[in-house]
Structures are given as structure tokens and as C-alpha cells.
Short mmCIF file of C-alpha atoms in Angstrom, two decimals:
data_model
loop_
_atom_site.label_atom_id
_atom_site.label_comp_id
_atom_site.label_asym_id
_atom_site.label_seq_id
_atom_site.Cartn_x
_atom_site.Cartn_y
_atom_site.Cartn_z
CA UNK A 131 0.00 0.00 0.00
CA UNK A 132 1.14 3.50 -0.72
CA UNK A 133 2.51 5.56 2.12
CA UNK A 134 1.42 9.17 2.58
CA UNK A 135 3.52 11.19 5.03
CA UNK A 136 1.45 14.27 5.78
CA UNK A 137 4.14 16.06 7.81
CA UNK A 138 6.83 15.73 5.16
CA UNK A 139 4.16 15.97 2.43
CA UNK A 140 5.50 12.87 0.72
CA UNK A 141 3.84 10.02 -1.18
CA UNK A 142 5.65 6.74 -1.83
CA UNK A 143 4.47 4.02 -4.20
CA UNK A 144 6.07 0.64 -4.87
CA UNK A 145 5.92 -0.94 -8.33
CA UNK A 146 7.26 -4.44 -8.97
CA UNK A 147 8.28 -5.93 -12.35
CA UNK A 148 7.35 -9.62 -12.28
CA UNK A 149 7.71 -12.40 -14.86
CA UNK A 150 9.59 -15.57 -15.84
CA UNK A 151 13.38 -15.77 -16.03
CA UNK A 152 15.13 -13.81 -18.81
CA UNK A 153 11.92 -12.06 -19.91
CA UNK A 154 13.52 -8.59 -19.63
CA UNK A 155 12.51 -7.17 -16.22
CA UNK A 156 15.98 -5.85 -15.41
CA UNK A 157 16.34 -4.54 -18.99
CA UNK A 158 13.19 -2.44 -18.44
CA UNK A 159 14.72 -0.82 -15.35
CA UNK A 160 18.08 -0.32 -17.04
CA UNK A 161 16.42 1.46 -19.95
CA UNK A 162 14.35 3.69 -17.64
CA UNK A 163 17.49 4.49 -15.65
CA UNK A 164 19.37 5.42 -18.83
CA UNK A 165 16.64 7.75 -20.08
CA UNK A 166 15.05 9.66 -17.22
CA UNK A 167 16.56 13.04 -16.26
CA UNK A 168 19.26 13.02 -13.56
CA UNK A 169 17.17 14.95 -11.02
CA UNK A 170 14.40 12.35 -11.24
CA UNK A 171 16.38 9.14 -10.74
CA UNK A 172 18.43 7.66 -7.93
CA UNK A 173 21.10 4.98 -8.38
CA UNK A 174 20.04 1.67 -9.91
CA UNK A 175 20.82 -0.96 -7.30
CA UNK A 176 21.18 -4.57 -8.46
CA UNK A 177 21.69 -7.64 -6.34
CA UNK A 178 22.75 -10.09 -9.01
CA UNK A 179 24.79 -13.28 -9.32
CA UNK A 180 28.22 -13.32 -10.95
CA UNK A 181 26.52 -14.12 -14.24
CA UNK A 182 24.36 -10.99 -13.98
CA UNK A 183 21.16 -12.88 -13.23
CA UNK A 184 19.01 -11.16 -10.60
CA UNK A 185 19.53 -12.86 -7.24
CA UNK A 186 17.33 -10.74 -4.99
CA UNK A 187 16.08 -7.61 -6.75
CA UNK A 188 16.94 -4.53 -8.77
CA UNK A 189 15.84 -1.26 -7.26
CA UNK A 190 15.35 2.12 -8.94
CA UNK A 191 13.96 5.07 -6.98
CA UNK A 192 12.27 7.79 -9.07
CA UNK A 193 11.45 11.19 -7.64
CA UNK A 194 8.65 12.81 -9.60
CA UNK A 195 9.01 16.10 -7.77
CA UNK A 196 6.19 18.08 -6.18
CA UNK A 197 2.67 17.37 -7.32
CA UNK A 198 0.09 19.66 -5.71
CA UNK A 199 2.51 20.21 -2.83
CA UNK A 200 3.31 16.51 -2.34
CA UNK A 201 6.77 15.15 -3.07
CA UNK A 202 5.97 11.98 -5.01
CA UNK A 203 8.33 9.01 -5.16
CA UNK A 204 7.97 5.80 -7.14
CA UNK A 205 10.18 2.88 -6.20
CA UNK A 206 10.64 0.33 -8.98
CA UNK A 207 11.73 -3.23 -8.16
CA UNK A 208 12.28 -6.37 -10.18
CA UNK A 209 12.06 -9.91 -8.85
CA UNK A 210 14.41 -12.77 -9.75
CA UNK A 211 12.59 -14.72 -12.45
CA UNK A 212 14.07 -18.18 -12.06
CA UNK A 213 11.72 -20.82 -10.62
CA UNK A 214 14.22 -21.50 -7.82
CA UNK A 215 13.62 -18.07 -6.27
CA UNK A 216 9.90 -18.33 -5.58
CA UNK A 217 10.21 -17.35 -1.91
CA UNK A 218 12.45 -14.41 -2.80
CA UNK A 219 9.75 -13.10 -5.12
CA UNK A 220 7.26 -13.24 -2.25
CA UNK A 221 9.66 -11.12 -0.18
CA UNK A 222 10.10 -8.46 -2.87
CA UNK A 223 6.37 -8.33 -3.61
CA UNK A 224 5.69 -7.37 0.00
CA UNK A 225 3.78 -4.08 0.16
CA UNK A 226 3.67 -3.54 -3.64
CA UNK A 227 1.09 -1.07 -4.97
CA UNK A 228 1.18 -2.35 -8.54
CA UNK A 229 2.81 -4.96 -10.77
CA UNK A 230 4.11 -4.94 -14.33
CA UNK A 231 3.96 -8.50 -15.58
CA UNK A 232 6.61 -8.89 -18.27
CA UNK A 233 5.78 -11.80 -20.58
CA UNK A 234 8.25 -13.33 -23.01
CA UNK A 235 6.89 -13.31 -26.59
CA UNK A 236 8.79 -16.45 -27.53
CA UNK A 237 6.31 -19.24 -28.37
CA UNK A 238 8.45 -21.70 -26.41
CA UNK A 239 8.11 -19.55 -23.26
CA UNK A 240 4.32 -19.51 -23.17
CA UNK A 241 4.01 -22.13 -20.44
CA UNK A 242 6.59 -20.29 -18.30
CA UNK A 243 4.59 -17.07 -18.72
CA UNK A 244 1.39 -18.79 -17.64
CA UNK A 245 3.04 -20.45 -14.63
CA UNK A 246 4.62 -17.18 -13.51
CA UNK A 247 1.31 -15.29 -13.80
CA UNK A 248 -0.45 -18.01 -11.81
CA UNK A 249 2.21 -17.76 -9.13
CA UNK A 250 1.80 -13.98 -9.06
CA UNK A 251 -1.95 -14.36 -8.52
CA UNK A 252 -1.30 -16.74 -5.63
CA UNK A 253 1.27 -14.45 -4.04
CA UNK A 254 -0.97 -11.37 -4.28
CA UNK A 255 -3.87 -13.32 -2.78
CA UNK A 256 -1.64 -14.55 0.05
CA UNK A 257 -1.00 -10.91 0.97
CA UNK A 258 -4.77 -10.64 1.54
CA UNK A 259 -5.23 -8.51 -1.54
CA UNK A 260 -7.86 -9.14 -4.19
CA UNK A 261 -6.02 -10.11 -7.36
CA UNK A 262 -8.88 -8.97 -9.63
CA UNK A 263 -8.68 -5.42 -8.21
CA UNK A 264 -4.90 -5.22 -7.95
CA UNK A 265 -3.24 -2.77 -10.41
CA UNK A 266 -1.55 -4.88 -13.09
CA UNK A 267 -0.16 -4.01 -16.51
CA UNK A 268 1.02 -6.66 -18.96
CA UNK A 269 4.02 -6.09 -21.16
CA UNK A 270 4.58 -8.42 -24.10
CA UNK A 271 8.33 -8.09 -24.44
CA UNK A 272 10.69 -9.15 -27.24
CA UNK A 273 8.26 -8.32 -30.07
CA UNK A 274 11.35 -8.16 -32.36
CA UNK A 275 11.83 -11.93 -32.25
CA UNK A 276 11.92 -13.76 -35.63
CA UNK A 277 8.47 -14.65 -36.98
CA UNK A 278 9.04 -18.40 -36.53
CA UNK A 279 9.31 -18.14 -32.76
CA UNK A 280 7.17 -15.04 -32.12
CA UNK A 281 3.84 -15.77 -30.45
CA UNK A 282 0.96 -13.78 -32.01
CA UNK A 283 -0.60 -11.21 -29.65
CA UNK A 284 -4.09 -12.82 -29.69
CA UNK A 285 -2.50 -16.15 -28.69
CA UNK A 286 -0.74 -14.49 -25.75
CA UNK A 287 -3.96 -12.66 -24.80
CA UNK A 288 -5.74 -15.99 -24.78
CA UNK A 289 -3.15 -17.82 -22.65
CA UNK A 290 -2.70 -14.99 -20.17
CA UNK A 291 -6.41 -14.18 -19.83
CA UNK A 292 -5.99 -10.50 -20.75
CA UNK A 293 -9.45 -9.99 -22.19
CA UNK A 294 -11.10 -11.56 -19.16
CA UNK A 295 -9.12 -9.48 -16.66
CA UNK A 296 -9.25 -6.20 -18.58
CA UNK A 297 -5.56 -5.44 -17.97
CA UNK A 298 -3.77 -2.84 -20.09
CA UNK A 299 -1.39 -4.68 -22.42
CA UNK A 300 1.62 -3.16 -24.12
CA UNK A 301 3.89 -4.59 -26.80
CA UNK A 302 7.56 -3.89 -26.16
CA UNK A 303 11.19 -4.40 -27.10
CA UNK A 304 12.90 -3.50 -23.82
CA UNK A 305 16.43 -3.67 -25.29
CA UNK A 306 15.64 -0.74 -27.62
CA UNK A 307 13.20 0.93 -25.24
CA UNK A 308 10.09 0.41 -27.35
CA UNK A 309 7.05 0.31 -25.06
CA UNK A 310 9.10 0.68 -21.86
CA UNK A 311 7.84 4.14 -20.93
CA UNK A 312 4.35 3.37 -22.20
CA UNK A 313 4.32 0.49 -19.68
CA UNK A 314 5.63 2.72 -16.88
CA UNK A 315 2.99 5.35 -17.65
CA UNK A 316 0.23 2.73 -17.64
CA UNK A 317 1.21 1.17 -14.29
CA UNK A 318 1.82 4.58 -12.69
CA UNK A 319 -1.66 5.71 -13.71
CA UNK A 320 -3.18 2.45 -12.46
CA UNK A 321 -1.44 2.85 -9.08
CA UNK A 322 -2.42 6.52 -8.75
CA UNK A 323 -6.05 5.67 -9.48
CA UNK A 324 -6.03 3.45 -6.36
CA UNK A 325 -4.31 5.96 -4.05
CA UNK B 47 -12.35 -0.71 -1.78
CA UNK B 48 -10.12 -3.49 -0.57
CA UNK B 49 -8.69 -2.30 2.77
CA UNK B 50 -5.33 -3.78 1.83
CA UNK B 51 -5.14 -1.51 -1.18
CA UNK B 52 -5.87 1.71 0.66
CA UNK B 53 -2.94 3.94 1.44
CA UNK B 54 -1.45 4.37 4.88
CA UNK B 55 -1.74 8.04 5.74
CA UNK B 56 0.55 9.16 8.56
CA UNK B 57 -0.63 12.54 9.89
CA UNK B 58 1.75 15.30 11.06
CA UNK B 59 1.11 14.79 14.76
CA UNK B 60 1.95 11.07 14.52
CA UNK B 61 5.11 11.82 12.55
CA UNK B 62 6.07 14.10 15.45
CA UNK B 63 5.55 11.20 17.88
CA UNK B 64 7.62 8.89 15.70
CA UNK B 65 10.47 11.42 15.43
CA UNK B 66 10.47 11.94 19.17
CA UNK B 67 10.59 8.19 19.75
CA UNK B 68 13.48 7.70 17.30
CA UNK B 69 15.45 10.63 18.75
CA UNK B 70 15.06 9.25 22.26
CA UNK B 71 16.19 5.82 21.10
CA UNK B 72 19.30 7.27 19.44
CA UNK B 73 20.14 9.43 22.48
CA UNK B 74 19.51 6.78 25.14
CA UNK B 75 21.45 4.03 23.37
CA UNK B 76 24.17 6.26 21.94
CA UNK B 77 23.42 4.81 18.49
CA UNK B 78 24.40 6.42 15.22
CA UNK B 79 21.10 6.15 13.45
CA UNK B 80 17.53 4.96 13.81
CA UNK B 81 15.02 4.61 11.01
CA UNK B 82 11.44 3.54 10.71
CA UNK B 83 10.49 1.81 7.48
CA UNK B 84 7.28 0.57 5.99
CA UNK B 85 7.43 -3.13 5.09
CA UNK B 86 7.51 -2.08 1.44
CA UNK B 87 10.93 -0.49 2.10
CA UNK B 88 9.85 3.13 2.21
CA UNK B 89 11.41 5.32 4.87
CA UNK B 90 8.81 6.89 7.17
CA UNK B 91 11.24 8.74 9.40
CA UNK B 92 14.91 8.71 10.37
CA UNK B 93 17.03 10.27 13.10
CA UNK B 94 20.75 10.34 13.77
CA UNK B 95 24.12 11.86 13.05
CA UNK B 96 24.50 13.82 9.87
CA UNK B 97 22.65 13.52 6.62
CA UNK B 98 22.86 10.08 5.09
CA UNK B 99 22.51 10.29 1.32
CA UNK B 100 21.96 6.57 0.87
CA UNK B 101 18.87 6.28 3.02
CA UNK B 102 16.45 5.30 0.23
CA UNK B 103 18.65 2.39 -0.88
CA UNK B 104 19.25 1.45 2.76
CA UNK B 105 15.49 1.29 3.37
CA UNK B 106 14.89 -0.91 0.32
CA UNK B 107 17.69 -3.31 1.26
CA UNK B 108 16.79 -3.63 4.94
CA UNK B 109 13.13 -4.25 4.15
CA UNK B 110 14.25 -6.82 1.56
CA UNK B 111 16.42 -8.60 4.10
CA UNK B 112 13.61 -8.62 6.62
CA UNK B 113 11.01 -9.88 4.15
CA UNK B 114 13.47 -12.58 3.17
CA UNK B 115 13.99 -13.75 6.78
CA UNK B 116 10.22 -13.95 7.14
CA UNK B 117 10.11 -16.47 4.30
CA UNK B 118 12.91 -18.39 6.02
CA UNK B 119 10.79 -18.39 9.19
CA UNK B 120 7.86 -19.88 7.28
CA UNK B 121 10.04 -22.67 5.93
CA UNK B 122 11.16 -23.43 9.50
CA UNK B 123 7.53 -23.33 10.60
CA UNK B 124 8.40 -20.43 12.83
CA UNK B 125 5.71 -17.79 13.11
CA UNK B 126 8.05 -14.89 12.60
CA UNK B 127 11.53 -13.67 13.35
CA UNK B 128 10.63 -10.58 15.35
CA UNK B 129 14.15 -9.21 15.33
CA UNK B 130 17.48 -9.68 13.61
CA UNK B 131 21.04 -8.60 14.36
CA UNK B 132 23.91 -8.00 11.99
CA UNK B 133 27.38 -7.64 13.41
CA UNK B 134 30.09 -5.79 11.53
CA UNK B 135 33.63 -4.81 12.42
CA UNK B 136 32.66 -1.18 13.06
CA UNK B 137 28.91 -0.95 12.68
CA UNK B 138 26.09 -3.20 13.85
CA UNK B 139 22.47 -3.24 12.80
CA UNK B 140 19.53 -4.33 14.91
CA UNK B 141 16.17 -4.70 13.20
CA UNK B 142 12.81 -5.22 14.90
CA UNK B 143 9.37 -5.78 13.43
CA UNK B 144 6.35 -3.71 14.46
CA UNK B 145 3.00 -5.42 13.90
CA UNK B 146 3.86 -6.92 10.47
CA UNK B 147 3.69 -3.44 8.96
CA UNK B 148 6.67 -1.37 10.04
CA UNK B 149 10.35 -2.11 10.61
CA UNK B 150 12.51 -0.32 13.16
CA UNK B 151 16.21 -0.31 12.39
CA UNK B 152 19.04 0.88 14.64
CA UNK B 153 22.60 1.35 13.44
CA UNK B 154 25.20 1.49 16.22
CA UNK B 155 28.93 1.04 16.71
CA UNK B 156 30.95 -1.00 19.18
CA UNK B 157 30.61 1.74 21.82
CA UNK B 158 27.01 0.68 22.36
CA UNK B 159 26.08 -2.59 24.03
CA UNK B 160 23.63 -4.81 22.13
CA UNK B 161 21.76 -5.62 25.35
CA UNK B 162 20.86 -1.98 25.85
CA UNK B 163 19.78 -1.68 22.22
CA UNK B 164 17.53 -4.73 22.58
CA UNK B 165 15.84 -3.48 25.75
CA UNK B 166 15.26 0.07 24.55
CA UNK B 167 14.19 -1.08 21.10
CA UNK B 168 11.52 -3.25 22.71
CA UNK B 169 10.23 -0.16 24.53
CA UNK B 170 10.29 1.86 21.31
CA UNK B 171 8.51 -0.83 19.27
CA UNK B 172 5.67 -0.90 21.84
CA UNK B 173 5.35 2.85 21.57
CA UNK B 174 5.47 2.78 17.75
CA UNK B 175 2.95 -0.07 17.68
CA UNK B 176 0.42 2.21 19.38
CA UNK B 177 1.19 4.97 16.86
CA UNK B 178 0.58 2.44 14.07
CA UNK B 179 -2.66 1.38 15.71
CA UNK B 180 -3.87 5.00 15.80
CA UNK B 181 -2.82 5.53 12.17
CA UNK B 182 -4.81 2.46 11.14
CA UNK B 183 -7.86 3.51 13.14
CA UNK B 184 -8.29 6.92 11.65
CA UNK B 185 -9.99 6.89 8.30
CA UNK B 186 -9.10 10.26 6.94
CA UNK B 187 -10.51 10.64 3.48
CA UNK B 188 -7.75 10.66 0.91
CA UNK B 189 -9.28 13.61 -0.92
CA UNK B 190 -9.12 15.56 2.33
CA UNK B 191 -5.36 15.05 2.39
CA UNK B 192 -4.45 15.13 -1.28
CA UNK B 193 -7.12 17.36 -2.75
CA UNK B 194 -9.47 16.21 -5.48
CA UNK B 195 -7.34 17.57 -8.34
CA UNK B 196 -4.26 15.65 -7.19
CA UNK B 197 -4.89 12.67 -9.46
CA UNK B 198 -5.23 14.79 -12.61
CA UNK B 199 -2.04 16.71 -11.78
CA UNK B 200 -0.28 13.43 -11.07
CA UNK B 201 -1.31 12.00 -14.43
CA UNK B 202 0.03 15.10 -16.18
CA UNK B 203 3.35 14.74 -14.34
CA UNK B 204 3.57 11.05 -15.26
CA UNK B 205 2.94 11.83 -18.93
CA UNK B 206 5.55 14.57 -18.87
CA UNK B 207 8.33 12.69 -17.08
CA UNK B 208 7.79 9.20 -18.47
CA UNK B 209 7.55 10.12 -22.15
CA UNK B 210 9.35 8.14 -24.83
#
């Protein structure tokens, strides 16, 4: 839940990037970090293994400045995607106000996407939050994959239940930045609407 | 709306209580720093020597560590680890949980005895637990705090800062 400090006139929101291993969660944060103005961003903190896979989380604080007298801060986190780190994901998800679910557009990764989304639903529910009302934005990443392996958008919609859940869905190529800020805008708006 | 999704609004007078409590803890233990975090890693208040520039990252990491130990507790079928202690060569960190929602963290050097920190932290967590209870009880309307036009202004800011 968001934290509103009336004395300091500050608002803090936590947004978590969730999804299967190697789907591009960290790449999203790296791109945001490389593009936002200096006065908006803090340092990008990564707790990764020697092979650069996320071990615990990546963390990027963004300071949006004063909005109607309130200093507004968004804290972006990623979770480690590998199946092994299920409990770590639960820890990072703690107190999140919104989630970007990054799905891999590779046909071969469809089952991993579905499993990860199911796990997310379970983890949100375990925090006594209603999954159906929780702010979620889907990002279909790696839309630049070759046609032979690229899953069509309607297929992904079908597998991930997008139409049923009415989630905003954005096509992206996080390595080049396509769709990265559109995703961030969508989740920020969704979180703000629940403040 | 789902109560879990509503924001925690900490009013000015409660922030004053929290600051007083943290200052007393730092003074009485001779610690370097005390900070109160939300379980999501956001810093609610901090007191101590000098201005730490790394406090946001510190908050995120400490909350991460604590959330992680909670999962360890579950695996051990332990209800919770209420406190944890990290011992360094120069600096030590003692972390205590307040009602599953807030985390109190004290940073102290070898000049301060851990026993004293434990005792006074227990006193402080009780005090902060009653602040938390009061914060939860009061249902101040968000529009009263933020103003009805806040959301529109916020959306404009988001569009401006997060553009491609």
C-alpha cells in the first residue's frame, strides 16, 4: 500500500516488475534508468549473481518532484525470475502497490509465462489482496523476435487471460526501449487511481 | 475498496511522535542512526548523526532482508523472526518488526552494548505499535489530504516525465 507522510508531504508508491526468467525485467529498469533526467532518478541498485542474473532484486527510486505540494516518489523493483527463487519473489512483492507482468513473446516460453502469472496471482492473494482489483499491466516483451518463434498477440492474450481481466497490455522491445515508458505510464496511472 | 489496497496516511502529529521516539532511542542508546520503514521499504522517518545520502537504498535493502527472513521463518515453521542482528567490524544493525507493517532499524557502533539496544528497542517498538494502531484507526478521506485535483495533476506529471 502506498505511504502518505502528511508532515513531510510525501507520497511513496512501490511498483514491482514480475515475470519468468530472462523475460527482460531488469532490462526495463536499465532502460528507464538510462533515459530519465538526472534529477528524477536515484542509483540503480542490483543484487545479481556473478553471471548478472538477478539474485534478490533490482531497485530504482524515481522522484517525480512536487505534485500539488506533495513530493511523489515511485520505487521500482524487479524480482528474480528463475523458478528456484519463488520465496524471494514473495519477499520483494511485500507491500507492492502495482505490478508490471513482463511476458516473453517467444512461443516456447508460453508455459513459463502462464506459470509465472499463476504464481503472481497466488502471491498477491496470500498478501490478503484481491487479485482482480490489484493494479496490473502486462508487457509483451521481445516483439522483435523472428516470426518463426514469435507468439501472435491474440495467442498471448488468450493464454494470459488478458481480455477476461481487462488489464492494459503493451507490446515492447525492452532492449531498444520500445514500449518501456508506455508500460511505466500505464502502471503509474493504475497505481495513482487506487491511491 | 479493498482495505489492503488503501494507502497508509501518517498525519503530522503522529510523525512528530515517531520522530520523538526515534530521537530518544538514538540518544539513550548512543546509536548512530535509527530509522522507521514501511514493510515495502519506504522510509517513514529517520534520526541520527549527519545527513545520510543513501537512506532510500538502505530502506529498500533492509526491508528486503527482513522480508526474506520472514520467508525463512515460514520454511522453518516459525511464526516470525521478530528481530534480527547483523554484526560488523565497526557498525552493527539491529532490526525489529512492528506489527507486520513497520520495521525499526538501529545502526550502532561497538561503543554501544547490544543488550541496551535490545531493551530500549523493545520499549520503542511498543510505543510505535500504538502509533501504528492510531494511524490504522483513523480513516481520513484521501481527498481531504491530497485534494481532489491531485490525481489529474499526477497523471500530467507522469505523462511529462515518463515520455518516450
